CSV table of N, CA and C and ligand atoms in Angstrom, one decimal:
chain,number,residue,atom,x,y,z
A,1,UNK,N,23.0,-3.4,28.6
A,1,UNK,CA,23.4,-3.3,27.2
A,1,UNK,C,22.9,-4.5,26.5
A,2,UNK,N,22.3,-4.3,25.3
A,2,UNK,CA,21.9,-5.4,24.5
A,2,UNK,C,23.0,-5.7,23.4
A,3,UNK,N,23.3,-6.9,23.2
A,3,UNK,CA,24.3,-7.2,22.1
A,3,UNK,C,23.5,-7.5,20.9
A,4,UNK,N,24.1,-7.3,19.7
A,4,UNK,CA,23.4,-7.5,18.5
A,4,UNK,C,23.3,-9.0,18.2
A,5,UNK,N,22.1,-9.4,18.1
A,5,UNK,CA,21.8,-10.9,18.0
A,5,UNK,C,20.9,-11.1,16.8
A,6,UNK,N,21.4,-11.1,15.6
A,6,UNK,CA,20.6,-11.2,14.4
A,6,UNK,C,20.0,-12.6,14.2
A,7,UNK,N,18.7,-12.6,13.8
A,7,UNK,CA,18.0,-13.8,13.5
A,7,UNK,C,18.1,-14.1,12.0
A,8,UNK,N,18.1,-13.1,11.2
A,8,UNK,CA,18.1,-13.3,9.7
A,8,UNK,C,19.0,-12.3,9.0
A,9,UNK,N,19.9,-12.9,8.2
A,9,UNK,CA,20.8,-12.1,7.4
A,9,UNK,C,20.4,-12.4,6.0
A,10,UNK,N,20.3,-11.3,5.2
A,10,UNK,CA,20.0,-11.4,3.7
A,10,UNK,C,21.2,-11.0,2.9
A,11,UNK,N,21.6,-11.8,1.9
A,11,UNK,CA,22.7,-11.3,1.0
A,11,UNK,C,22.2,-11.3,-0.4
A,12,UNK,N,22.5,-10.2,-1.1
A,12,UNK,CA,22.2,-10.1,-2.6
A,12,UNK,C,23.2,-10.7,-3.4
A,13,UNK,N,22.8,-11.6,-4.3
A,13,UNK,CA,23.7,-12.3,-5.2
A,13,UNK,C,23.4,-12.0,-6.7
A,14,UNK,N,24.4,-11.5,-7.4
A,14,UNK,CA,24.3,-11.3,-8.8
A,14,UNK,C,25.3,-12.0,-9.7
A,15,UNK,N,26.1,-12.8,-9.0
A,15,UNK,CA,27.2,-13.6,-9.7
A,15,UNK,C,28.5,-12.9,-9.9
A,16,UNK,N,28.6,-11.6,-9.5
A,16,UNK,CA,29.8,-10.8,-9.6
A,16,UNK,C,30.8,-11.3,-8.5
A,17,UNK,N,32.1,-10.9,-8.7
A,17,UNK,CA,33.1,-11.2,-7.7
A,17,UNK,C,32.8,-10.6,-6.3
A,18,UNK,N,32.3,-9.3,-6.4
A,18,UNK,CA,32.0,-8.6,-5.1
A,18,UNK,C,30.9,-9.3,-4.4
A,19,UNK,N,29.9,-9.8,-5.2
A,19,UNK,CA,28.8,-10.5,-4.5
A,19,UNK,C,29.2,-11.8,-3.9
A,20,UNK,N,30.2,-12.4,-4.6
A,20,UNK,CA,30.7,-13.7,-4.0
A,20,UNK,C,31.4,-13.4,-2.7
A,21,UNK,N,32.2,-12.3,-2.6
A,21,UNK,CA,32.8,-11.9,-1.3
A,21,UNK,C,31.7,-11.6,-0.3
A,22,UNK,N,30.7,-10.9,-0.8
A,22,UNK,CA,29.6,-10.5,0.1
A,22,UNK,C,28.9,-11.8,0.7
A,23,UNK,N,28.7,-12.8,-0.2
A,23,UNK,CA,28.1,-14.0,0.2
A,23,UNK,C,29.0,-14.8,1.3
A,24,UNK,N,30.3,-14.9,1.0
A,24,UNK,CA,31.2,-15.5,1.9
A,24,UNK,C,31.1,-14.9,3.3
A,25,UNK,N,31.2,-13.5,3.3
A,25,UNK,CA,31.1,-12.8,4.6
A,25,UNK,C,29.8,-13.1,5.3
A,26,UNK,N,28.7,-13.0,4.5
A,26,UNK,CA,27.4,-13.3,5.1
A,26,UNK,C,27.3,-14.7,5.7
A,27,UNK,N,27.9,-15.7,5.1
A,27,UNK,CA,27.9,-17.0,5.6
A,27,UNK,C,28.6,-17.1,6.9
A,28,UNK,N,29.8,-16.4,7.0
A,28,UNK,CA,30.6,-16.5,8.2
A,28,UNK,C,29.8,-15.7,9.3
A,29,UNK,N,29.2,-14.6,9.0
A,29,UNK,CA,28.5,-13.9,10.0
A,29,UNK,C,27.3,-14.7,10.5
A,30,UNK,N,26.6,-15.3,9.6
A,30,UNK,CA,25.4,-16.2,10.0
A,30,UNK,C,25.8,-17.3,10.9
A,31,UNK,N,27.0,-17.9,10.5
A,31,UNK,CA,27.5,-19.0,11.3
A,31,UNK,C,27.8,-18.6,12.7
A,32,UNK,N,28.6,-17.5,12.8
A,32,UNK,CA,29.0,-17.0,14.1
A,32,UNK,C,27.9,-16.6,15.0
A,33,UNK,N,26.8,-16.0,14.3
A,33,UNK,CA,25.7,-15.5,15.1
A,33,UNK,C,24.6,-16.5,15.3
A,34,UNK,N,24.7,-17.7,14.6
A,34,UNK,CA,23.6,-18.7,14.7
A,34,UNK,C,22.4,-18.1,14.0
A,35,UNK,N,22.6,-17.3,13.0
A,35,UNK,CA,21.4,-16.7,12.3
A,35,UNK,C,21.1,-17.5,11.0
A,36,UNK,N,19.9,-17.3,10.5
A,36,UNK,CA,19.5,-17.9,9.2
A,36,UNK,C,20.0,-17.0,8.1
A,37,UNK,N,20.3,-17.6,7.0
A,37,UNK,CA,20.8,-16.8,5.9
A,37,UNK,C,19.9,-17.0,4.7
A,38,UNK,N,19.5,-15.9,4.1
A,38,UNK,CA,18.7,-16.0,2.8
A,38,UNK,C,19.6,-15.4,1.7
A,39,UNK,N,19.9,-16.2,0.7
A,39,UNK,CA,20.6,-15.8,-0.5
A,39,UNK,C,19.6,-15.4,-1.6
A,40,UNK,N,19.6,-14.1,-1.9
A,40,UNK,CA,18.5,-13.6,-2.8
A,40,UNK,C,19.1,-13.1,-4.1
A,41,UNK,N,18.5,-13.6,-5.2
A,41,UNK,CA,18.9,-13.1,-6.5
A,41,UNK,C,17.7,-12.5,-7.2
A,42,UNK,N,17.8,-11.3,-7.8
A,42,UNK,CA,16.7,-10.7,-8.4
A,42,UNK,C,16.8,-10.6,-9.9
A,43,UNK,N,15.8,-11.0,-10.6
A,43,UNK,CA,15.8,-11.0,-12.1
A,43,UNK,C,15.2,-9.7,-12.5
A,44,UNK,N,15.9,-8.9,-13.3
A,44,UNK,CA,15.3,-7.7,-13.9
A,44,UNK,C,14.3,-8.1,-15.0
A,45,UNK,N,13.1,-7.6,-14.9
A,45,UNK,CA,12.1,-8.0,-16.0
A,45,UNK,C,12.6,-7.5,-17.3
A,46,UNK,N,12.2,-8.2,-18.4
A,46,UNK,CA,12.7,-8.0,-19.7
A,46,UNK,C,12.1,-6.8,-20.5
A,47,UNK,N,11.3,-6.0,-19.8
A,47,UNK,CA,10.7,-4.8,-20.5
A,47,UNK,C,11.7,-3.9,-21.1
A,48,UNK,N,11.5,-3.4,-22.3
A,48,UNK,CA,12.4,-2.5,-23.0
A,48,UNK,C,13.5,-3.1,-23.7
A,49,UNK,N,13.5,-4.4,-23.8
A,49,UNK,CA,14.6,-5.1,-24.5
A,49,UNK,C,14.3,-5.3,-26.0
A,50,UNK,N,13.1,-5.1,-26.4
A,50,UNK,CA,12.7,-5.3,-27.8
A,50,UNK,C,13.6,-4.4,-28.7
A,51,UNK,N,14.0,-5.0,-29.8
A,51,UNK,CA,14.8,-4.2,-30.7
A,51,UNK,C,16.2,-4.5,-30.5
A,52,UNK,N,16.7,-4.7,-29.3
A,52,UNK,CA,18.1,-5.0,-29.1
A,52,UNK,C,18.4,-6.4,-29.5
A,53,UNK,N,17.4,-7.3,-29.3
A,53,UNK,CA,17.7,-8.7,-29.5
A,53,UNK,C,17.2,-9.2,-30.9
A,54,UNK,N,16.8,-8.2,-31.7
A,54,UNK,CA,16.3,-8.6,-33.1
A,54,UNK,C,14.8,-9.1,-33.0
A,55,UNK,N,14.5,-10.1,-33.6
A,55,UNK,CA,13.2,-10.7,-33.6
A,55,UNK,C,12.9,-11.2,-32.2
A,56,UNK,N,12.0,-10.6,-31.4
A,56,UNK,CA,11.9,-10.9,-30.0
A,56,UNK,C,11.2,-12.2,-29.7
A,57,UNK,N,11.7,-13.0,-28.7
A,57,UNK,CA,10.9,-14.1,-28.2
A,57,UNK,C,9.7,-13.6,-27.5
A,58,UNK,N,8.8,-14.5,-27.2
A,58,UNK,CA,7.6,-14.0,-26.4
A,58,UNK,C,8.1,-13.6,-25.0
A,59,UNK,N,7.4,-12.6,-24.4
A,59,UNK,CA,7.8,-12.1,-23.1
A,59,UNK,C,8.0,-13.3,-22.1
A,60,UNK,N,7.0,-14.2,-22.2
A,60,UNK,CA,7.1,-15.4,-21.2
A,60,UNK,C,8.3,-16.2,-21.4
A,61,UNK,N,8.7,-16.5,-22.7
A,61,UNK,CA,9.9,-17.3,-22.9
A,61,UNK,C,11.1,-16.6,-22.5
A,62,UNK,N,11.1,-15.3,-22.7
A,62,UNK,CA,12.3,-14.5,-22.3
A,62,UNK,C,12.4,-14.4,-20.8
A,63,UNK,N,11.3,-14.2,-20.1
A,63,UNK,CA,11.3,-14.2,-18.7
A,63,UNK,C,11.8,-15.5,-18.1
A,64,UNK,N,11.3,-16.6,-18.7
A,64,UNK,CA,11.7,-17.9,-18.2
A,64,UNK,C,13.2,-18.1,-18.4
A,65,UNK,N,13.7,-17.7,-19.6
A,65,UNK,CA,15.2,-17.8,-19.9
A,65,UNK,C,16.0,-17.0,-18.9
A,66,UNK,N,15.5,-15.8,-18.5
A,66,UNK,CA,16.2,-15.0,-17.6
A,66,UNK,C,16.2,-15.6,-16.2
A,67,UNK,N,15.1,-16.2,-15.8
A,67,UNK,CA,15.0,-16.8,-14.5
A,67,UNK,C,15.9,-18.0,-14.4
A,68,UNK,N,16.0,-18.8,-15.5
A,68,UNK,CA,16.9,-19.9,-15.5
A,68,UNK,C,18.3,-19.5,-15.4
A,69,UNK,N,18.7,-18.4,-16.1
A,69,UNK,CA,20.1,-17.9,-16.1
A,69,UNK,C,20.4,-17.5,-14.7
A,70,UNK,N,19.5,-16.7,-14.1
A,70,UNK,CA,19.7,-16.2,-12.7
A,70,UNK,C,19.8,-17.3,-11.7
A,71,UNK,N,19.0,-18.3,-11.9
A,71,UNK,CA,19.0,-19.5,-11.0
A,71,UNK,C,20.3,-20.2,-11.1
A,72,UNK,N,20.9,-20.3,-12.3
A,72,UNK,CA,22.2,-20.9,-12.5
A,72,UNK,C,23.3,-20.1,-11.8
A,73,UNK,N,23.2,-18.8,-11.9
A,73,UNK,CA,24.2,-17.9,-11.2
A,73,UNK,C,24.1,-18.2,-9.7
A,74,UNK,N,22.9,-18.2,-9.2
A,74,UNK,CA,22.7,-18.4,-7.7
A,74,UNK,C,23.3,-19.8,-7.3
A,75,UNK,N,23.0,-20.8,-8.1
A,75,UNK,CA,23.4,-22.2,-7.8
A,75,UNK,C,25.0,-22.2,-7.8
A,76,UNK,N,25.6,-21.5,-8.7
A,76,UNK,CA,27.0,-21.5,-8.8
A,76,UNK,C,27.7,-20.8,-7.6
A,77,UNK,N,27.1,-19.7,-7.2
A,77,UNK,CA,27.6,-19.0,-6.0
A,77,UNK,C,27.4,-19.9,-4.8
A,78,UNK,N,26.3,-20.6,-4.6
A,78,UNK,CA,26.0,-21.4,-3.5
A,78,UNK,C,27.0,-22.6,-3.4
A,79,UNK,N,27.3,-23.1,-4.6
A,79,UNK,CA,28.3,-24.2,-4.8
A,79,UNK,C,29.6,-23.9,-4.2
A,80,UNK,N,30.0,-22.6,-4.3
A,80,UNK,CA,31.3,-22.2,-3.8
A,80,UNK,C,31.4,-21.8,-2.3
A,81,UNK,N,30.2,-21.9,-1.7
A,81,UNK,CA,30.2,-21.5,-0.3
A,81,UNK,C,30.2,-22.8,0.6
A,82,UNK,N,30.8,-22.6,1.8
A,82,UNK,CA,30.7,-23.7,2.8
A,82,UNK,C,29.6,-23.4,3.7
A,83,UNK,N,28.4,-23.9,3.4
A,83,UNK,CA,27.2,-23.7,4.1
A,83,UNK,C,26.9,-24.7,5.2
A,84,UNK,N,27.8,-25.6,5.4
A,84,UNK,CA,27.6,-26.6,6.4
A,84,UNK,C,27.2,-26.0,7.8
A,85,UNK,N,26.1,-26.4,8.3
A,85,UNK,CA,25.8,-26.0,9.7
A,85,UNK,C,25.1,-24.6,9.7
A,86,UNK,N,24.9,-24.0,8.5
A,86,UNK,CA,24.2,-22.7,8.4
A,86,UNK,C,22.8,-22.9,7.8
A,87,UNK,N,21.8,-22.6,8.6
A,87,UNK,CA,20.4,-22.7,8.1
A,87,UNK,C,20.3,-21.6,7.0
A,88,UNK,N,19.9,-22.1,5.8
A,88,UNK,CA,19.9,-21.1,4.7
A,88,UNK,C,18.8,-21.4,3.7
A,89,UNK,N,18.5,-20.4,2.9
A,89,UNK,CA,17.4,-20.6,1.8
A,89,UNK,C,17.9,-19.8,0.6
A,90,UNK,N,17.6,-20.3,-0.6
A,90,UNK,CA,17.9,-19.5,-1.7
A,90,UNK,C,16.5,-18.9,-2.3
A,91,UNK,N,16.6,-17.7,-2.7
A,91,UNK,CA,15.3,-17.0,-3.1
A,91,UNK,C,15.6,-16.4,-4.4
A,92,UNK,N,14.6,-16.6,-5.4
A,92,UNK,CA,14.7,-15.9,-6.7
A,92,UNK,C,13.5,-15.0,-6.8
A,93,UNK,N,13.7,-13.7,-7.0
A,93,UNK,CA,12.6,-12.7,-7.1
A,93,UNK,C,12.8,-11.9,-8.4
A,94,UNK,N,11.8,-11.2,-8.7
A,94,UNK,CA,11.8,-10.4,-10.0
A,94,UNK,C,11.5,-8.9,-9.7
A,95,UNK,N,12.1,-8.1,-10.5
A,95,UNK,CA,11.9,-6.6,-10.4
A,95,UNK,C,13.1,-5.8,-10.4
A,96,UNK,N,13.0,-4.6,-9.9
A,96,UNK,CA,14.2,-3.7,-9.8
A,96,UNK,C,15.0,-4.3,-8.6
A,97,UNK,N,16.3,-4.7,-8.8
A,97,UNK,CA,17.0,-5.4,-7.7
A,97,UNK,C,17.1,-4.6,-6.4
A,98,UNK,N,17.4,-3.3,-6.4
A,98,UNK,CA,17.6,-2.6,-5.2
A,98,UNK,C,16.3,-2.5,-4.4
A,99,UNK,N,15.2,-2.2,-5.2
A,99,UNK,CA,13.9,-2.0,-4.6
A,99,UNK,C,13.4,-3.4,-4.0
A,100,UNK,N,13.6,-4.4,-4.8
A,100,UNK,CA,13.2,-5.8,-4.3
A,100,UNK,C,14.0,-6.2,-3.1
A,101,UNK,N,15.3,-6.0,-3.1
A,101,UNK,CA,16.1,-6.4,-1.9
A,101,UNK,C,15.6,-5.6,-0.7
A,102,UNK,N,15.4,-4.3,-0.8
A,102,UNK,CA,14.9,-3.5,0.4
A,102,UNK,C,13.6,-4.0,0.8
A,103,UNK,N,12.7,-4.3,-0.1
A,103,UNK,CA,11.3,-4.7,0.2
A,103,UNK,C,11.4,-6.1,0.9
A,104,UNK,N,12.2,-7.0,0.4
A,104,UNK,CA,12.4,-8.3,0.9
A,104,UNK,C,12.8,-8.2,2.4
A,105,UNK,N,13.8,-7.4,2.7
A,105,UNK,CA,14.3,-7.2,4.1
A,105,UNK,C,13.2,-6.7,5.0
A,106,UNK,N,12.4,-5.8,4.4
A,106,UNK,CA,11.2,-5.3,5.2
A,106,UNK,C,10.2,-6.4,5.5
A,107,UNK,N,9.8,-7.1,4.5
A,107,UNK,CA,8.9,-8.3,4.6
A,107,UNK,C,9.3,-9.3,5.6
A,108,UNK,N,10.6,-9.7,5.5
A,108,UNK,CA,11.2,-10.8,6.3
A,108,UNK,C,11.7,-10.3,7.6
A,109,UNK,N,11.6,-9.0,7.9
A,109,UNK,CA,12.2,-8.4,9.1
A,109,UNK,C,13.6,-8.8,9.3
A,110,UNK,N,14.4,-8.7,8.2
A,110,UNK,CA,15.8,-9.0,8.3
A,110,UNK,C,16.6,-8.1,9.2
A,111,UNK,N,17.6,-8.6,9.8
A,111,UNK,CA,18.5,-7.9,10.7
A,111,UNK,C,19.7,-7.2,10.1
A,112,UNK,N,20.0,-7.8,8.9
A,112,UNK,CA,21.2,-7.2,8.2
A,112,UNK,C,21.1,-7.6,6.7
A,113,UNK,N,21.4,-6.7,5.8
A,113,UNK,CA,21.5,-6.9,4.4
A,113,UNK,C,23.0,-6.8,4.0
A,114,UNK,N,23.5,-7.8,3.3
A,114,UNK,CA,24.9,-7.7,2.9
A,114,UNK,C,24.9,-7.7,1.4
A,115,UNK,N,25.6,-6.7,0.8
A,115,UNK,CA,25.8,-6.6,-0.7
A,115,UNK,C,27.3,-6.3,-1.0
A,116,UNK,N,27.6,-6.5,-2.3
A,116,UNK,CA,28.9,-6.1,-2.7
A,116,UNK,C,28.9,-4.6,-3.1
A,117,UNK,N,30.1,-4.0,-3.1
A,117,UNK,CA,30.1,-2.5,-3.5
A,117,UNK,C,29.9,-2.4,-5.0
A,118,UNK,N,30.4,-3.3,-5.7
A,118,UNK,CA,30.2,-3.4,-7.1
A,118,UNK,C,29.5,-4.7,-7.5
A,119,UNK,N,29.0,-4.7,-8.7
A,119,UNK,CA,28.3,-5.9,-9.2
A,119,UNK,C,28.7,-6.4,-10.5
A,120,UNK,N,27.7,-6.9,-11.2
A,120,UNK,CA,28.0,-7.5,-12.6
A,120,UNK,C,27.9,-6.4,-13.7
A,121,UNK,N,27.6,-5.2,-13.3
A,121,UNK,CA,27.4,-4.1,-14.3
A,121,UNK,C,28.7,-3.8,-15.0
A,122,UNK,N,28.7,-3.0,-16.1
A,122,UNK,CA,29.9,-2.7,-16.9
A,122,UNK,C,30.4,-1.3,-16.6
A,123,UNK,N,29.6,-0.5,-15.9
A,123,UNK,CA,30.0,0.9,-15.9
A,123,UNK,C,31.1,1.1,-14.7
A,124,UNK,N,32.3,0.9,-15.1
A,124,UNK,CA,33.4,0.9,-14.2
A,124,UNK,C,33.6,2.2,-13.5
A,125,UNK,N,33.2,3.3,-14.1
A,125,UNK,CA,33.5,4.6,-13.5
A,125,UNK,C,32.6,4.9,-12.2
A,126,UNK,N,31.6,4.1,-12.1
A,126,UNK,CA,30.8,4.4,-10.8
A,126,UNK,C,31.5,3.9,-9.6
A,127,UNK,N,31.5,4.7,-8.6
A,127,UNK,CA,32.2,4.4,-7.3
A,127,UNK,C,31.5,3.3,-6.6
A,128,UNK,N,30.2,3.4,-6.6
A,128,UNK,CA,29.4,2.3,-5.9
A,128,UNK,C,28.2,2.0,-6.9
A,129,UNK,N,27.9,0.7,-7.0
A,129,UNK,CA,26.9,0.3,-7.9
A,129,UNK,C,25.5,0.9,-7.5
A,130,UNK,N,24.6,0.9,-8.5
A,130,UNK,CA,23.3,1.5,-8.3
A,130,UNK,C,22.4,0.7,-7.3
A,131,UNK,N,22.6,-0.6,-7.3
A,131,UNK,CA,21.8,-1.5,-6.4
A,131,UNK,C,22.3,-1.3,-5.0
A,132,UNK,N,23.7,-1.3,-4.8
A,132,UNK,CA,24.3,-1.0,-3.5
A,132,UNK,C,23.8,0.3,-3.0
A,133,UNK,N,23.9,1.3,-3.9
A,133,UNK,CA,23.5,2.7,-3.5
A,133,UNK,C,22.0,2.7,-3.0
A,134,UNK,N,21.2,2.1,-3.8
A,134,UNK,CA,19.8,2.1,-3.5
A,134,UNK,C,19.4,1.5,-2.2
A,135,UNK,N,20.1,0.3,-1.9
A,135,UNK,CA,19.7,-0.4,-0.6
A,135,UNK,C,20.3,0.4,0.6
A,136,UNK,N,21.5,1.0,0.4
A,136,UNK,CA,22.0,1.8,1.5
A,136,UNK,C,21.0,2.9,1.9
A,137,UNK,N,20.4,3.5,0.8
A,137,UNK,CA,19.4,4.6,1.1
A,137,UNK,C,18.1,4.0,1.6
A,138,UNK,N,17.6,2.9,1.1
A,138,UNK,CA,16.2,2.5,1.3
A,138,UNK,C,16.0,1.3,2.2
A,139,UNK,N,17.0,0.5,2.5
A,139,UNK,CA,16.7,-0.7,3.3
A,139,UNK,C,16.3,-0.4,4.7
A,140,UNK,N,15.4,-1.1,5.3
A,140,UNK,CA,14.9,-0.9,6.7
A,140,UNK,C,15.9,-1.3,7.7
A,141,UNK,N,16.9,-2.1,7.3
A,141,UNK,CA,17.9,-2.6,8.3
A,141,UNK,C,19.3,-2.1,8.0
A,142,UNK,N,20.2,-2.4,8.9
A,142,UNK,CA,21.6,-2.1,8.5
A,142,UNK,C,22.1,-2.8,7.3
A,143,UNK,N,23.0,-2.1,6.5
A,143,UNK,CA,23.5,-2.7,5.3
A,143,UNK,C,25.0,-2.7,5.4
A,144,UNK,N,25.5,-3.9,5.1
A,144,UNK,CA,27.0,-4.1,5.1
A,144,UNK,C,27.4,-4.2,3.6
A,145,UNK,N,28.3,-3.2,3.2
A,145,UNK,CA,28.8,-3.2,1.8
A,145,UNK,C,30.2,-3.7,1.7
A,146,UNK,N,30.4,-4.8,0.9
A,146,UNK,CA,31.6,-5.5,0.9
A,146,UNK,C,32.4,-5.1,-0.4
A,147,UNK,N,33.6,-4.7,-0.3
A,147,UNK,CA,34.4,-4.4,-1.6
A,147,UNK,C,34.7,-5.6,-2.4
B,201,ATP,N1,20.1,-8.7,-9.5
B,201,ATP,C1,20.6,-8.7,-8.2
B,201,ATP,N2,20.1,-9.6,-7.3
B,201,ATP,C2,20.6,-9.6,-6.1
B,201,ATP,N3,21.6,-8.8,-5.7
B,201,ATP,C3,22.1,-7.9,-6.5
B,201,ATP,C4,21.6,-7.8,-7.9
B,201,ATP,N4,22.4,-6.8,-8.5
B,201,ATP,C5,23.2,-6.4,-7.6
B,201,ATP,N5,23.1,-7.0,-6.4
B,201,ATP,C6,23.9,-6.8,-5.2
B,201,ATP,O1,24.4,-5.5,-5.2
B,201,ATP,C7,25.8,-5.4,-5.2
B,201,ATP,C8,26.3,-4.2,-6.0
B,201,ATP,O2,25.9,-4.4,-7.4
B,201,ATP,P1,25.4,-3.2,-8.3
B,201,ATP,O3,24.5,-3.8,-9.3
B,201,ATP,O4,25.0,-2.1,-7.4
B,201,ATP,O5,26.8,-2.8,-9.0
B,201,ATP,P2,27.1,-2.7,-10.6
B,201,ATP,O6,26.5,-3.9,-11.2
B,201,ATP,O7,28.6,-2.6,-10.6
B,201,ATP,O8,26.5,-1.4,-11.0
B,201,ATP,P3,25.1,-1.1,-11.9
B,201,ATP,O9,24.3,-2.4,-11.7
B,201,ATP,O10,24.6,0.1,-11.2
B,201,ATP,O11,25.6,-1.0,-13.3
B,201,ATP,C9,26.2,-6.8,-5.8
B,201,ATP,O12,27.5,-7.2,-5.4
B,201,ATP,C10,25.2,-7.7,-5.2
B,201,ATP,O13,25.5,-8.0,-3.8
B,202,MG,MG1,24.5,-4.3,-11.2
């Protein structure tokens, strides 16, 4: 019988309370397993935002602002974690979050993806967030969904 011996655990971070729980769980699992942890945050590209924000900034400026904001979110989450003794990396990527997380796990040959059941979205009536739903369907590895 082979025991589960993960080398790489990936966790999706969007700054929500659920993703904070997901990150804490992922840290403890990585520590217990001696696995590497990648904390990944995905910036949604700014397409389609014109008109909502009034006179639009240039796409490059907007993208940069979004990347900075997402980086701050990731830094804040990492600040709250006890990562002592856990080999880890923070990663910022861009695109559709569910798709990018699944592709990242494929590329990196991840052994586990951890996400929150809900995220930073506002649509409270959804039972499970669209990103969580997407990765449960599409990720190449097991997915752990944390409430
Ligand atoms: N941009 C992102 N980058 C990395 N991980 C993310 C991102 N968005 C969501 N996640 C992960 O997915 C989990 C579920 O979030 P999700 O976005 O599916 O729920 P929601 O925001 O409540 O719903 P929706 O986005 O569909 O309105 C989060 O707790 C987090 O772990
Ligand atoms: Mg969301």
